[in-house]
Coordinates of N, CA and C in Angstrom, one line a residue:
N1 N 30.7 -14.7 -2.7 CA 30.5 -14.0 -1.6 C 29.1 -13.9 -1.3
G2 N 28.5 -14.6 -0.6 CA 27.0 -14.5 0.0 C 26.7 -13.3 0.7
G3 N 27.8 -12.8 1.4 CA 27.5 -11.6 2.3 C 28.7 -10.6 2.4
F4 N 28.7 -9.8 3.3 CA 29.7 -8.8 3.4 C 30.6 -8.7 4.6
E5 N 30.7 -10.0 5.0 CA 31.8 -10.3 6.3 C 33.1 -9.8 6.0
F6 N 33.6 -9.9 4.8 CA 34.9 -9.6 4.5 C 35.0 -8.4 3.6
G7 N 33.9 -7.4 3.6 CA 34.0 -6.3 3.0 C 33.2 -6.4 1.5
T8 N 33.4 -5.6 0.7 CA 32.7 -5.6 -0.5 C 33.3 -6.2 -1.8
A9 N 34.4 -7.0 -1.5 CA 35.0 -7.8 -2.5 C 34.0 -8.7 -3.2
G10 N 34.0 -8.6 -4.5 CA 33.2 -9.6 -5.1 C 31.7 -8.9 -5.4
W11 N 31.6 -7.7 -5.2 CA 30.3 -7.0 -5.4 C 30.7 -5.7 -6.2
R12 N 29.6 -5.3 -6.8 CA 29.7 -3.9 -7.7 C 28.5 -3.1 -7.6
A13 N 28.6 -1.9 -7.2 CA 27.4 -1.0 -7.3 C 27.5 -0.2 -8.5
W14 N 26.6 0.0 -9.2 CA 26.5 0.6 -10.6 C 25.4 1.7 -10.6
S15 N 25.7 2.7 -11.3 CA 24.8 3.8 -11.5 C 24.7 4.3 -12.8
R16 N 23.6 4.6 -13.6 CA 23.6 5.2 -14.9 C 24.2 6.5 -14.7
T17 N 24.1 7.2 -13.6 CA 24.6 8.5 -13.3 C 26.0 8.4 -12.8
E18 N 27.0 9.0 -13.4 CA 28.4 8.8 -13.0 C 28.6 9.2 -11.7
K19 N 29.3 8.5 -10.7 CA 29.6 8.9 -9.5 C 28.4 9.1 -8.5
A20 N 27.2 8.5 -8.9 CA 26.0 8.8 -7.9 C 25.7 7.7 -7.0
C21 N 26.6 6.5 -7.1 CA 26.4 5.5 -6.2 C 27.5 5.1 -5.6
T22 N 27.5 4.7 -4.2 CA 28.5 4.3 -3.4 C 28.2 3.0 -2.8
L23 N 29.1 2.1 -2.5 CA 29.0 0.9 -1.9 C 30.1 0.9 -0.8
E24 N 29.7 0.4 0.3 CA 30.6 0.1 1.5 C 30.1 -0.9 2.5
A25 N 30.8 -1.6 3.2 CA 30.6 -2.6 4.2 C 30.4 -1.8 5.6
T26 N 29.5 -2.1 6.3 CA 29.4 -1.6 7.4 C 28.6 -2.4 8.6
R27 N 29.0 -2.1 9.8 CA 28.4 -2.9 10.8 C 27.0 -2.3 11.3
D28 N 26.7 -1.1 10.9 CA 25.3 -0.5 11.2 C 24.3 -1.3 10.5
Q29 N 23.4 -1.7 11.3 CA 22.2 -2.4 10.7 C 22.5 -3.9 10.3
A30 N 23.7 -4.4 10.5 CA 24.0 -5.9 10.3 C 23.1 -6.7 11.0
Q31 N 22.6 -7.8 10.5 CA 21.8 -8.8 11.2 C 22.3 -10.2 10.8
G32 N 22.8 -10.9 11.9 CA 23.5 -12.1 11.7 C 24.7 -12.5 11.0
S33 N 25.5 -11.3 10.8 CA 26.9 -11.4 10.2 C 27.6 -10.0 10.9
A34 N 28.8 -10.1 10.5 CA 29.7 -9.0 11.0 C 29.4 -7.7 10.1
N35 N 29.2 -7.7 9.0 CA 28.9 -6.5 8.1 C 27.6 -6.7 7.3
C36 N 27.1 -5.5 6.9 CA 26.2 -5.4 5.7 C 26.6 -4.5 4.9
A37 N 25.9 -4.5 3.7 CA 26.3 -3.5 2.5 C 25.6 -2.2 2.8
L38 N 26.1 -1.1 2.7 CA 25.4 0.2 2.6 C 25.6 0.9 1.2
V39 N 24.4 0.8 0.4 CA 24.6 1.5 -1.0 C 23.8 2.7 -0.8
Q40 N 24.5 3.9 -1.2 CA 23.9 5.3 -1.3 C 23.8 5.6 -2.6
H41 N 22.7 6.0 -3.1 CA 22.5 6.5 -4.6 C 22.0 7.9 -4.5
R42 N 22.5 8.7 -5.1 CA 22.1 10.2 -5.1 C 21.8 10.7 -6.5
G43 N 21.4 9.8 -7.4 CA 21.1 10.1 -8.8 C 19.8 10.1 -9.1
E44 N 19.3 10.5 -10.1 CA 18.0 10.4 -10.7 C 17.6 9.2 -11.5
Q45 N 18.7 8.6 -12.0 CA 18.5 7.4 -12.8 C 18.8 6.2 -12.1
D46 N 18.5 4.9 -12.7 CA 18.7 3.7 -12.0 C 19.9 3.3 -11.7
W47 N 20.1 2.3 -10.7 CA 21.4 1.7 -10.1 C 21.0 0.4 -9.9
S48 N 22.2 -0.4 -9.7 CA 22.1 -1.7 -9.2 C 23.3 -2.2 -8.3
L49 N 23.0 -3.3 -7.6 CA 24.0 -4.0 -6.7 C 24.1 -5.3 -7.3
E50 N 25.3 -5.7 -7.7 CA 25.4 -7.1 -8.3 C 26.8 -7.8 -7.8
P51 N 26.5 -9.1 -7.8 CA 27.8 -9.9 -7.4 C 28.5 -10.2 -8.6
F52 N 29.8 -10.3 -8.5 CA 30.8 -10.9 -9.7 C 30.6 -12.2 -10.0
L53 N 30.1 -12.9 -8.9 CA 29.9 -14.5 -9.1 C 28.7 -14.7 -10.1
K54 N 28.7 -15.5 -11.0 CA 27.8 -15.9 -11.8 C 27.6 -17.4 -11.5
V55 N 26.1 -17.5 -11.2 CA 25.7 -18.9 -10.7 C 25.0 -19.7 -12.0
P56 N 25.6 -20.9 -12.2 CA 25.1 -21.6 -13.3 C 23.6 -22.1 -12.9
V57 N 22.8 -22.0 -13.9 CA 21.3 -22.5 -13.8 C 20.9 -23.6 -14.8
Q58 N 19.9 -24.3 -14.6 CA 19.4 -25.2 -15.5 C 17.9 -24.8 -15.7
P59 N 17.2 -24.9 -16.9 CA 15.9 -24.7 -17.2 C 15.2 -25.9 -16.4
G60 N 14.1 -25.4 -15.8 CA 13.2 -26.2 -15.1 C 13.6 -26.4 -13.7
E61 N 14.7 -26.0 -13.3 CA 15.2 -26.2 -11.9 C 14.5 -24.9 -10.9
I62 N 14.4 -25.2 -9.8 CA 14.0 -24.1 -8.9 C 15.2 -23.8 -8.0
Y63 N 15.4 -22.5 -7.8 CA 16.5 -21.9 -7.1 C 15.9 -20.8 -6.1
E64 N 16.5 -20.9 -4.9 CA 16.0 -20.1 -3.8 C 17.3 -19.1 -3.5
L65 N 17.0 -17.9 -3.6 CA 17.8 -16.6 -3.1 C 17.3 -15.9 -1.9
Q66 N 18.2 -15.5 -1.0 CA 17.7 -14.8 0.2 C 18.4 -13.5 0.2
I67 N 17.6 -12.5 0.6 CA 18.2 -11.2 0.9 C 17.4 -10.5 1.9
R68 N 18.1 -9.5 2.6 CA 17.5 -8.6 3.6 C 17.6 -7.3 3.0
A69 N 16.7 -6.5 2.9 CA 16.8 -4.9 2.4 C 16.2 -4.2 3.2
R70 N 16.7 -2.9 3.4 CA 16.1 -2.0 4.2 C 16.1 -0.6 3.2
I71 N 15.0 -0.1 2.9 CA 14.9 1.1 2.1 C 14.4 2.3 2.9
E72 N 15.1 3.4 2.7 CA 14.8 4.7 3.4 C 13.6 5.1 3.0
S73 N 12.7 5.8 3.8 CA 11.5 6.5 3.5 C 11.5 7.2 2.4
G74 N 10.7 7.2 1.4 CA 10.5 8.1 0.1 C 11.4 7.4 -0.9
S75 N 11.9 6.2 -0.7 CA 12.8 5.5 -1.8 C 11.9 4.2 -2.2
E76 N 12.4 3.7 -3.4 CA 11.8 2.4 -3.6 C 12.9 1.6 -4.4
A77 N 12.7 0.1 -4.4 CA 13.6 -0.7 -4.8 C 12.9 -1.8 -5.6
T78 N 13.4 -2.4 -6.6 CA 12.9 -3.6 -7.3 C 13.9 -4.7 -7.2
L79 N 13.3 -5.7 -6.6 CA 14.3 -7.0 -6.5 C 13.9 -8.0 -7.5

């Protein structure tokens, strides 16, 4: 699942702090597709958004991934 057109199936939001992270598909702020992901984190510790799909890679090959992200003021993210 490269996007969120059909909801959040195939994706997982995780937080080190239990129940501090939620994931939902929304049309608000979607660009070029029907939906986008909205991740809300209210904890002090780290979190992640990850696909269930594992992509096989080979040493020495170059792979290109694209994302769009919007971070609220006062927040930070590492990609």
